[in-house]
PDB file of C-alpha atoms in Angstrom:
ATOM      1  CA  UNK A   1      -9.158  18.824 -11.511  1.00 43.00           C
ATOM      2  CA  UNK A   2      -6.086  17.935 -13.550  1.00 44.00           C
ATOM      3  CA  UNK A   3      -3.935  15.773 -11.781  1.00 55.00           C
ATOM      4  CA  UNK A   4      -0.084  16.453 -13.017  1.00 55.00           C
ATOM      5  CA  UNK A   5       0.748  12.607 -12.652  1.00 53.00           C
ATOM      6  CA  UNK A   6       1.506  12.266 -16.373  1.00 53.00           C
ATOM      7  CA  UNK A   7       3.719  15.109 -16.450  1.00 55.00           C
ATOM      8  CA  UNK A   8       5.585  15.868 -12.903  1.00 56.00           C
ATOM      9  CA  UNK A   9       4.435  13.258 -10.202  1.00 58.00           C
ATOM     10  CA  UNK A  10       4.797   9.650  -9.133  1.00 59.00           C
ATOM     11  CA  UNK A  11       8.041   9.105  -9.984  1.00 60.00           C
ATOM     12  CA  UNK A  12       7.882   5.462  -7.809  1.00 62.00           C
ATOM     13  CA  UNK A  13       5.099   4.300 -10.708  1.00 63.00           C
ATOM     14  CA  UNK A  14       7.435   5.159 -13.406  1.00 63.00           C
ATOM     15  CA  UNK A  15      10.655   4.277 -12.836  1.00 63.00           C
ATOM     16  CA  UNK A  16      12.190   1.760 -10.557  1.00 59.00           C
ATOM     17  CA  UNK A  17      15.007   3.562  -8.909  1.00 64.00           C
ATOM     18  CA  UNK A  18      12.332   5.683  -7.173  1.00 64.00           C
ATOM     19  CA  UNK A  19      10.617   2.719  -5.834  1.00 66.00           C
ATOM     20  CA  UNK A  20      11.667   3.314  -2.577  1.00 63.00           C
ATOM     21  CA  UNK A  21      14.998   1.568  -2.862  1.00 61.00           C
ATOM     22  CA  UNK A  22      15.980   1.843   0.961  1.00 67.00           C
ATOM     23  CA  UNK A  23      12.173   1.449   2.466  1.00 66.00           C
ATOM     24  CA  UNK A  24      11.913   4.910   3.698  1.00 66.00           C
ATOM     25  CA  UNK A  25       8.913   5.441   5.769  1.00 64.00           C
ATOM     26  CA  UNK A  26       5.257   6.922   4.536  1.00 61.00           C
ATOM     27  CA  UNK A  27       6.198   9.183   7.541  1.00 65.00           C
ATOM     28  CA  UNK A  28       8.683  10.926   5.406  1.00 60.00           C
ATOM     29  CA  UNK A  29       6.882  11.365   2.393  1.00 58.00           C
ATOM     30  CA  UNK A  30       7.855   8.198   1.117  1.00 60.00           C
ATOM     31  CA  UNK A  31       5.298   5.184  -0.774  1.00 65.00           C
ATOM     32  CA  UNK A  32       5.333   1.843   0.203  1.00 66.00           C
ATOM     33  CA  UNK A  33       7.695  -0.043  -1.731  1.00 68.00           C
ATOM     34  CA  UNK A  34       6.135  -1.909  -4.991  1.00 68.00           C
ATOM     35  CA  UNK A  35       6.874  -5.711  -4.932  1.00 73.00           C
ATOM     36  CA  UNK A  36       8.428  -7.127  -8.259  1.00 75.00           C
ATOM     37  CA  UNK A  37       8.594  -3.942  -9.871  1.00 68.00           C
ATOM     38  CA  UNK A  38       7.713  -4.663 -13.539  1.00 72.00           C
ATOM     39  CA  UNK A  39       8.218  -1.316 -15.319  1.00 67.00           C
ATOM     40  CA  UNK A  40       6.262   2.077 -16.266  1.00 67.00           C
ATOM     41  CA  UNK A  41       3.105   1.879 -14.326  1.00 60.00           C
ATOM     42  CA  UNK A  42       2.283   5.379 -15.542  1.00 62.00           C
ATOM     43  CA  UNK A  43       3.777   7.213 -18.431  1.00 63.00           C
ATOM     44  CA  UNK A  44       4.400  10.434 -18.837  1.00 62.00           C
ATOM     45  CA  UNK A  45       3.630  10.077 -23.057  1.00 69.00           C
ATOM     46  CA  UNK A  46       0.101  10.827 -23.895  1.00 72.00           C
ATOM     47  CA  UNK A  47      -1.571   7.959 -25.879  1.00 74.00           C
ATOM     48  CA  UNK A  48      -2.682  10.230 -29.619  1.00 80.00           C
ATOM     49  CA  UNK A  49      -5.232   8.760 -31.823  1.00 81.00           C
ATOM     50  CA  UNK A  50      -5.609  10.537 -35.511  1.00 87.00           C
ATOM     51  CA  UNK A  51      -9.415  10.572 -36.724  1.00 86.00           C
ATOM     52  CA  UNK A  52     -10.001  12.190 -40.409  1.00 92.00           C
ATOM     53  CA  UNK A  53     -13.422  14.073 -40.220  1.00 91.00           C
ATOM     54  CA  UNK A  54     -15.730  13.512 -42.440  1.00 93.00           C
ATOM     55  CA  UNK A  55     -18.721  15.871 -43.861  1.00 94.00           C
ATOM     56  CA  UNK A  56     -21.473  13.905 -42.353  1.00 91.00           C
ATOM     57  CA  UNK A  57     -19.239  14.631 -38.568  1.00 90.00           C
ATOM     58  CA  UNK A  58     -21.650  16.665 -36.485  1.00 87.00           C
ATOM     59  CA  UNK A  59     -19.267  17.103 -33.452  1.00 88.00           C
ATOM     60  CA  UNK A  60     -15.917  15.835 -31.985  1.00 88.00           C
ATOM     61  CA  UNK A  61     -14.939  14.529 -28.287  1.00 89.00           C
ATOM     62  CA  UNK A  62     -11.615  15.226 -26.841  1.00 87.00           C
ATOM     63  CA  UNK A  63     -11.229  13.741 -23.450  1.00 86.00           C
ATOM     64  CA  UNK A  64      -8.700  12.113 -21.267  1.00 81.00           C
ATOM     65  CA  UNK A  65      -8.704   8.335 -19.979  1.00 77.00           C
ATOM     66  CA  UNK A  66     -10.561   9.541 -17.125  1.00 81.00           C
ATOM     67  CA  UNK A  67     -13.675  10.216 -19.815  1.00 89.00           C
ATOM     68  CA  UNK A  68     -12.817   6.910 -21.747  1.00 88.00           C
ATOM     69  CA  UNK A  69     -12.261   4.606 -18.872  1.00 87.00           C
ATOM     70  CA  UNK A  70     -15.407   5.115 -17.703  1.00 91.00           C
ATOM     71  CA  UNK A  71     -17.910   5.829 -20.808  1.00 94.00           C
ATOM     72  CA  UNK A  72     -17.865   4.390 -24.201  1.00 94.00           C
ATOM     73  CA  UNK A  73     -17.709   6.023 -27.448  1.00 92.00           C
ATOM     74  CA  UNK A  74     -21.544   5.317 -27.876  1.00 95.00           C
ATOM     75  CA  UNK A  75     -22.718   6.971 -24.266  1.00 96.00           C
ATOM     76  CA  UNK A  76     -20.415   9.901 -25.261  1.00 95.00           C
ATOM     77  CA  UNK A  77     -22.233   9.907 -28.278  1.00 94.00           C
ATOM     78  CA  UNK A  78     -25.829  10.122 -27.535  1.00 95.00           C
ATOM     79  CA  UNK A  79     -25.057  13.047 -24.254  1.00 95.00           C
ATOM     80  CA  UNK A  80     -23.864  14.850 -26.519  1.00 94.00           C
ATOM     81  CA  UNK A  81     -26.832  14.311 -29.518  1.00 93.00           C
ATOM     82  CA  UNK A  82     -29.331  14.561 -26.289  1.00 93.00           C
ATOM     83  CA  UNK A  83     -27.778  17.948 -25.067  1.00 90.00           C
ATOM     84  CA  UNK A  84     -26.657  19.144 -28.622  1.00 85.00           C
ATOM     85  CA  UNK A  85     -28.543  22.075 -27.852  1.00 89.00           C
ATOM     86  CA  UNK A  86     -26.438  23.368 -24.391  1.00 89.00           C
ATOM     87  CA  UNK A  87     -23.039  22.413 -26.097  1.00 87.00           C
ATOM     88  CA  UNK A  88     -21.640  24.619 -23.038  1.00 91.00           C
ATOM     89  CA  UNK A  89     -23.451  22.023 -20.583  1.00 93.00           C
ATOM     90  CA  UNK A  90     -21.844  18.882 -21.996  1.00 93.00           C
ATOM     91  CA  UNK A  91     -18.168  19.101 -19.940  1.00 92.00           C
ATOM     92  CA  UNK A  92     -20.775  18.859 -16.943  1.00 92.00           C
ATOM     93  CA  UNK A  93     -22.920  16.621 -17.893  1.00 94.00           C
ATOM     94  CA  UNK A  94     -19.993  13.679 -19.493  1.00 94.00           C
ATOM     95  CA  UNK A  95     -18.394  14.382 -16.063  1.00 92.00           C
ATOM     96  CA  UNK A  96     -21.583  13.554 -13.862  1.00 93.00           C
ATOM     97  CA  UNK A  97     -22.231  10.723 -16.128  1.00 94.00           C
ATOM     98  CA  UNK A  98     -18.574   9.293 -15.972  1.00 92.00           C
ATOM     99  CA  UNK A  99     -18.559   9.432 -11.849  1.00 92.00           C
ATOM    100  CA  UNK A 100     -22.465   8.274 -11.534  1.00 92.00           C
ATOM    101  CA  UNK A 101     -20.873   4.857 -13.696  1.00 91.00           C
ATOM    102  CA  UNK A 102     -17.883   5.120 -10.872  1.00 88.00           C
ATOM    103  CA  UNK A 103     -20.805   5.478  -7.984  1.00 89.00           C
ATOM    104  CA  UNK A 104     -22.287   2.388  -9.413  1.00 89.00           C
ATOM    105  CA  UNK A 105     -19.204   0.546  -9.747  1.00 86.00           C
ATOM    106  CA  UNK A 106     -17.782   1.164  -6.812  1.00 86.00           C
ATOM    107  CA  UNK A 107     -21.001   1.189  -4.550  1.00 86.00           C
ATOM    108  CA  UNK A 108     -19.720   5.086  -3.271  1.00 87.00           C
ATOM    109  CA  UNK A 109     -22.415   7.718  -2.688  1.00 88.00           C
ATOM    110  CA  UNK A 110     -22.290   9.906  -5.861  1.00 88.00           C
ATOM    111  CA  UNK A 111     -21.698  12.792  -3.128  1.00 88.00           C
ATOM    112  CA  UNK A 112     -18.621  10.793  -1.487  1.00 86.00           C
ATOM    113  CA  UNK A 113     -16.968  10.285  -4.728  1.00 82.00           C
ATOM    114  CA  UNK A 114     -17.571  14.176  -6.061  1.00 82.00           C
ATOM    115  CA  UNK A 115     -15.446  15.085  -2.587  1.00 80.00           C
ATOM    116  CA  UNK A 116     -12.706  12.882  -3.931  1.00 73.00           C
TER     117      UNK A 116
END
């Protein structure tokens, strides 16, 4: 699921006029108001990192924080040299891995989490 934060939503975690300036109520659609407001909580510019391939590359990664936050470069890595066979698996399988390390960190049944 591709949550449109970035691009359309939570205007209250990027910019402080929408920080609930007159404490509206949650009842009317409104967040609770964020105490010493210190700026950009979530941007709306994607964070781009330039790689140059090289010949000995066997395969290359793009995911979003989501992926990163939660699995290193070097568990990315050896999924995808473990399942290098099924490349059409892998999306699956880096997902499941990513929320089984959120299960764990959180102490949430896997199932709970996958509801989420």
């Amino acid at each position: 699921r591709l949550q449109p934060t970035r691009a359309l939503g939570d205007f209250h975690l990027k910019h402080e006029e929408f920080n609930n300036p007159a404490d509206m109520p949650r009842s009317q659609g409104f967040h609770n108001k964020i105490k010493n407001f210190k700026g950009n909580y979530v941007s709306s510019r994607p964070e781009i990192q330039k790689f140059v391939l090289r010949q000995g590359d066997r395969f290359l990664v793009m995911g979003s924080d989501g992926l990163w936050d939660e699995l290193s470069s070097q568990e990315v890595a050896d999924l995808v040299n473990q399942n290098s066979n099924s490349p059409r698996d892998l999306p699956g399988k880096l997902i499941d891995k990513a929320l089984e390390k959120v299960s764990m960190r959180t102490r949430l049944p896997l199932s709970e989490i996958k509801k989420l």
